[in-house]
C-alpha positions as MATLAB code, in Angstrom:
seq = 'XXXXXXXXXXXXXXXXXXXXXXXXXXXXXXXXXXXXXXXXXXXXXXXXXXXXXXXXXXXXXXXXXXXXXXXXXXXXXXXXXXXXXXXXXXXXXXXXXXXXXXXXXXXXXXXXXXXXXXXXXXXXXXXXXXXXXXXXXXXXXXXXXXXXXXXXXXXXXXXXXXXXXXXXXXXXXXXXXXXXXXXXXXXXXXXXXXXXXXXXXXXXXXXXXXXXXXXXXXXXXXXXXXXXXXXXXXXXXXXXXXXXXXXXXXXXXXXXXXX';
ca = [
     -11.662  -93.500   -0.520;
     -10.477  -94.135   -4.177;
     -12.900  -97.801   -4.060;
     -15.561  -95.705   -2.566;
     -15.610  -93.313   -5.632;
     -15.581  -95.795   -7.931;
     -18.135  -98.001   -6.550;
     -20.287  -94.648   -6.048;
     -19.714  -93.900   -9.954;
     -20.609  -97.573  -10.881;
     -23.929  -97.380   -9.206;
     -24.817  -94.109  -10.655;
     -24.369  -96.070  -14.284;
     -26.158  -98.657  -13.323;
     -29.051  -97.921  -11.117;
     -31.305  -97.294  -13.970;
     -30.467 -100.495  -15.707;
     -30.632 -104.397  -15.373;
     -27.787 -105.686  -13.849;
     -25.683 -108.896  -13.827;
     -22.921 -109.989  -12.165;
     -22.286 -113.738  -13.368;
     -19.186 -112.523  -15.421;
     -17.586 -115.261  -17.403;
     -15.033 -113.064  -18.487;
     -12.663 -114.459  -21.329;
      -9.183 -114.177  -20.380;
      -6.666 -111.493  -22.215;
      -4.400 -114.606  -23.243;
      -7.508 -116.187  -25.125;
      -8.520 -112.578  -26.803;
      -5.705 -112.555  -29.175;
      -5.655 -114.924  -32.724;
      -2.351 -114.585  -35.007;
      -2.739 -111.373  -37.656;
      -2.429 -113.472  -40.650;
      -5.807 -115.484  -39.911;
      -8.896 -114.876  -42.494;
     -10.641 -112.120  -41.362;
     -14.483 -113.311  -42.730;
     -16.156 -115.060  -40.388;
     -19.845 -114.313  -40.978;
     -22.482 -115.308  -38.771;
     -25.654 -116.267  -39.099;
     -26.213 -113.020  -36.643;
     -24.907 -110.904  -38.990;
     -26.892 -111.997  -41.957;
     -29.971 -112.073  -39.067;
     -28.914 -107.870  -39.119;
     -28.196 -107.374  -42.728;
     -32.028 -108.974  -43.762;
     -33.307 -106.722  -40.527;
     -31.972 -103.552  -41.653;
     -31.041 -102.904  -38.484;
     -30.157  -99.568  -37.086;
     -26.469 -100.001  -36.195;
     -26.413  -95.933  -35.866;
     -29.054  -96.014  -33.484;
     -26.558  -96.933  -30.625;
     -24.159  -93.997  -31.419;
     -27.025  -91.924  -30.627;
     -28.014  -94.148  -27.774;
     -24.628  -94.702  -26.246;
     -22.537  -91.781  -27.198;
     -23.657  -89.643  -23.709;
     -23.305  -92.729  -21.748;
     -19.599  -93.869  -23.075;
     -17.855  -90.789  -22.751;
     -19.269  -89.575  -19.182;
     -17.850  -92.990  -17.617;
     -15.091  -92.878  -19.549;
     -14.693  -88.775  -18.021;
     -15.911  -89.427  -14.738;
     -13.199  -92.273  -14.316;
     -10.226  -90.260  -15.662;
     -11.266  -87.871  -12.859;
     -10.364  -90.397  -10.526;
      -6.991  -90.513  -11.221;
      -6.208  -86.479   -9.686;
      -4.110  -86.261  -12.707;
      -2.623  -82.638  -13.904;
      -2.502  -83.081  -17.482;
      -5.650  -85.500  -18.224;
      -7.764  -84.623  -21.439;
     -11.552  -84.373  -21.843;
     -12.590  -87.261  -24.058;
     -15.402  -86.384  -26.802;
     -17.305  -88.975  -29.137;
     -15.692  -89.737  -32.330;
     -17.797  -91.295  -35.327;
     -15.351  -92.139  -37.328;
     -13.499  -94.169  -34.767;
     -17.113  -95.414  -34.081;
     -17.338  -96.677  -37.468;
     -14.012  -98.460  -37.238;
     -15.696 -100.050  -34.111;
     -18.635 -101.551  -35.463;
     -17.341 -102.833  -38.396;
     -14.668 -104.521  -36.731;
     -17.389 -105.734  -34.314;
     -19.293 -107.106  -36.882;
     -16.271 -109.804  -37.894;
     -17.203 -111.357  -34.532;
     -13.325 -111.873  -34.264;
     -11.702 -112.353  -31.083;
      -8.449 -110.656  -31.722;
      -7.230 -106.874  -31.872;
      -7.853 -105.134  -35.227;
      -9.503 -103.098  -38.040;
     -11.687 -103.757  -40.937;
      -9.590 -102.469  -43.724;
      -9.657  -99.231  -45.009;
      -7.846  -96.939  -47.262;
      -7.366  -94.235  -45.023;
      -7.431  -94.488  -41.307;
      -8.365  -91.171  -39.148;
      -5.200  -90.885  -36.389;
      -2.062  -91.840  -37.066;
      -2.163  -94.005  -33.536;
      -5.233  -95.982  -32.634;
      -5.570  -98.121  -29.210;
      -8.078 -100.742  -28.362;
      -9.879 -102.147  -25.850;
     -11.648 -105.424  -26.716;
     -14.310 -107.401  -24.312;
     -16.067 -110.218  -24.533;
     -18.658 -111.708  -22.108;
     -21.124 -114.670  -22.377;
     -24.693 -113.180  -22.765;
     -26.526 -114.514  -19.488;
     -28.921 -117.033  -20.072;
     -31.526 -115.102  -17.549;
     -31.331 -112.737  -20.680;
     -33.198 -114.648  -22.948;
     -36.956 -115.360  -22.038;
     -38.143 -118.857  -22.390;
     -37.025 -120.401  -25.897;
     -35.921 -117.300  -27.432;
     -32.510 -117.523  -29.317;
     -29.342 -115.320  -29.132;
     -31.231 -113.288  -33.090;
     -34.127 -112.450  -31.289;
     -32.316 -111.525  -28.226;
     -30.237 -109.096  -30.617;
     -32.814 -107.354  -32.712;
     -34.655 -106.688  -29.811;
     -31.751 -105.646  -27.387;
     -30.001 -103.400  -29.677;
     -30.532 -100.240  -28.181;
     -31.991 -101.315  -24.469;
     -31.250 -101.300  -20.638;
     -30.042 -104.696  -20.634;
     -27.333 -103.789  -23.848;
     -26.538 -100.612  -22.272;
     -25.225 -102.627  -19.124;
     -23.634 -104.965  -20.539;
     -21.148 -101.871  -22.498;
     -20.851  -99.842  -19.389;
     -19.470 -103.542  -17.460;
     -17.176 -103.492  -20.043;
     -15.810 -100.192  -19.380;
     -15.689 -100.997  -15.343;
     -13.991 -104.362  -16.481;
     -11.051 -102.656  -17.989;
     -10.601  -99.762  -15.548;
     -10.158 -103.036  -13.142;
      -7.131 -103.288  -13.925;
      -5.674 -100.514  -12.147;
      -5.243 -103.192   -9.341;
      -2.142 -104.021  -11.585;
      -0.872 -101.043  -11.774;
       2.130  -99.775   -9.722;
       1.697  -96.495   -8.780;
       5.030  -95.425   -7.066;
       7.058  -96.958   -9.963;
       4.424  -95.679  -12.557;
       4.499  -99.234  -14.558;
       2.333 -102.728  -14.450;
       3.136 -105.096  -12.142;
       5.125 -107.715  -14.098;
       2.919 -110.935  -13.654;
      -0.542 -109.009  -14.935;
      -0.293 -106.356  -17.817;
      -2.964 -103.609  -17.381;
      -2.994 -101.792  -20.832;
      -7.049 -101.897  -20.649;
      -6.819  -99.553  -17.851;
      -3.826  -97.500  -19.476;
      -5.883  -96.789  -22.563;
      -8.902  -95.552  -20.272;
      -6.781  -93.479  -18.925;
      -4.377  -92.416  -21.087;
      -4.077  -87.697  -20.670;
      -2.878  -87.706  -24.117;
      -6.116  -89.457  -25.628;
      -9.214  -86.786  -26.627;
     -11.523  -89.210  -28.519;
     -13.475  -92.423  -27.840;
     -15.267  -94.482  -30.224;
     -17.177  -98.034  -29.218;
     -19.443 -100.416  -30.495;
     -21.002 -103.623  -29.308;
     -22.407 -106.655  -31.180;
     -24.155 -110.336  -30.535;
     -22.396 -113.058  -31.859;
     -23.584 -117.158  -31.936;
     -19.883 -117.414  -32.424;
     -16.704 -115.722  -32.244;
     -13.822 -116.659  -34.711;
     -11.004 -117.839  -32.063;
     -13.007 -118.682  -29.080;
     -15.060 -122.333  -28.592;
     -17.189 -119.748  -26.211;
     -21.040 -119.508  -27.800;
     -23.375 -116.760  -27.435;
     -20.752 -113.950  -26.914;
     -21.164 -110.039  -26.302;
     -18.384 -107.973  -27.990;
     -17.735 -104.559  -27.111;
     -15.021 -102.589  -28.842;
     -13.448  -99.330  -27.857;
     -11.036  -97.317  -30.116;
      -8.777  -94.299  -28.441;
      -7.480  -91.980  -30.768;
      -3.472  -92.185  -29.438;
      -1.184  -95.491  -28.396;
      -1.171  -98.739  -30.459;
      -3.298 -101.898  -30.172;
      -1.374 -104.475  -28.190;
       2.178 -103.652  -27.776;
       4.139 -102.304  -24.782;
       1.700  -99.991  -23.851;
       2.610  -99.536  -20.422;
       6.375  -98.986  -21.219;
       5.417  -95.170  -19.803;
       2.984  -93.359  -17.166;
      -0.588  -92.642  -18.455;
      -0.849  -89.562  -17.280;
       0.944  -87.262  -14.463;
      -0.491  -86.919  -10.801;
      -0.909  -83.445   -9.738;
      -3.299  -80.643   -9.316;
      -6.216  -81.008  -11.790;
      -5.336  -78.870  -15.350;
      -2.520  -77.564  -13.610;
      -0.663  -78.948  -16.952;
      -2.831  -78.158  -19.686;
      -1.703  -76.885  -22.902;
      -2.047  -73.101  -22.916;
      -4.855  -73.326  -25.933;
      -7.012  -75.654  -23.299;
      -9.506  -74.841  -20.645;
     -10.234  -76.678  -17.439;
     -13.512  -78.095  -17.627;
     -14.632  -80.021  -14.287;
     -11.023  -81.440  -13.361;
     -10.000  -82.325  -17.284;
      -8.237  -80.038  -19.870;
     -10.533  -79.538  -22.574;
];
């Protein structure tokens, strides 16, 4: 029933828009450089943008709708009794793309002076564009100024999403922890009640600074409680129960989620 609903949500996303299923997924141990690592790595992509002028806010406006109904509809799933409505944050947004920009393929933030929440979690994916995606001799710039906001970006963010919900395969239930051999803090961070703000970004990159992998889609997602990549799933999520039957007494229920 649960796979049914999710498979039923993932072709609601996706009907409208080009889809591909050749993932070439890189795996969470090859995601992560050391800290300490120089954090400049610029691309020829991003000069390609900077020259372009191109309109990086465009996608908040594109994507915003998009981002948080998934994210909504899958926290739904989980019949959880305390589970939070997530909105659209820009400033966590912001913190999104320019991290995205550094084409880095680690957990992070660009630095700033002051940082919005006092606890920010990540997601972090990165996928090889598919070659069907560029037409004829058309290189990965074109490919980007052109696919910025488009069907074929927008499905490659919203795979994302599904990619790291996937991991609630790892996830034991009836002990409320990940399974030892596979962590599944992606999925935690989906679905984490205490979160109420999402922020994400996506960018092209002919390279990415710790990966031999060329031609890469990043997508980052910020949450606005948890940490980047510690022990994340040291506690349960969220609680089962009755929908909102847990909600602070200053929230609403609003289709399943406290809001």
């Amino acid at each position: 029933m649960f796979e049914a609903a999710c498979n039923s949500l993932h072709k609601r996303y996706t009907s409208s828009l080009t889809r591909f299923t050749s993932y070439q997924h890189v795996p969470a141990d090859e995601q992560r450089v050391p800290a300490h690592l120089p954090l400049r790595n610029i691309q020829q992509l991003q000069k390609h943008r900077l020259q372009q002028h191109l309109p990086f806010d465009l996608f908040a406006q594109s994507y915003d709708k998009i981002i948080v109904d998934l994210h909504n509809d899958l926290r739904r799933l989980e019949s959880s009794s305390n589970m939070r409505k997530l909105k659209w944050d820009s400033q966590l947004y912001k913190l999104a793309r320019s991290w995205a920009e550094e084409c880095i393929n680690s957990y992070g933030h660009p630095y700033r002076k002051e940082i919005p929440y006092s606890f920010i979690s990540q997601n972090i994916f990165i996928d090889s564009v598919p070659s069907s995606y560029l037409e004829n001799d058309e290189n990965l710039e074109s490919f980007y100024s052109k696919n910025l906001i488009s069907k074929k970006s927008k499905t490659l963010v919203t795979n994302a999403i599904y990619e790291w919900y996937g991991e609630k395969r790892f996830y034991d239930g009836e002990n409320r922890k990940c399974k030892l051999e596979q962590g599944c803090n992606s999925y935690f961070r989906i679905v984490r009640s205490n979160s109420t703000r999402v922020g994400c970004a996506h960018n092209f990159c002919a390279n990415i600074f710790g990966s031999a992998r060329r031609n890469q889609l990043i997508v980052i997602c910020n949450y606005n409680f948890g940490t980047m990549d510690d022990s994340d799933e040291t506690s349960a999520p969220y609680l089962k129960g009755v929908p909102c039957s847990l909600c602070n007494p200053a929230e609403i229920c609003d289709d399943q989620l406290c809001s």
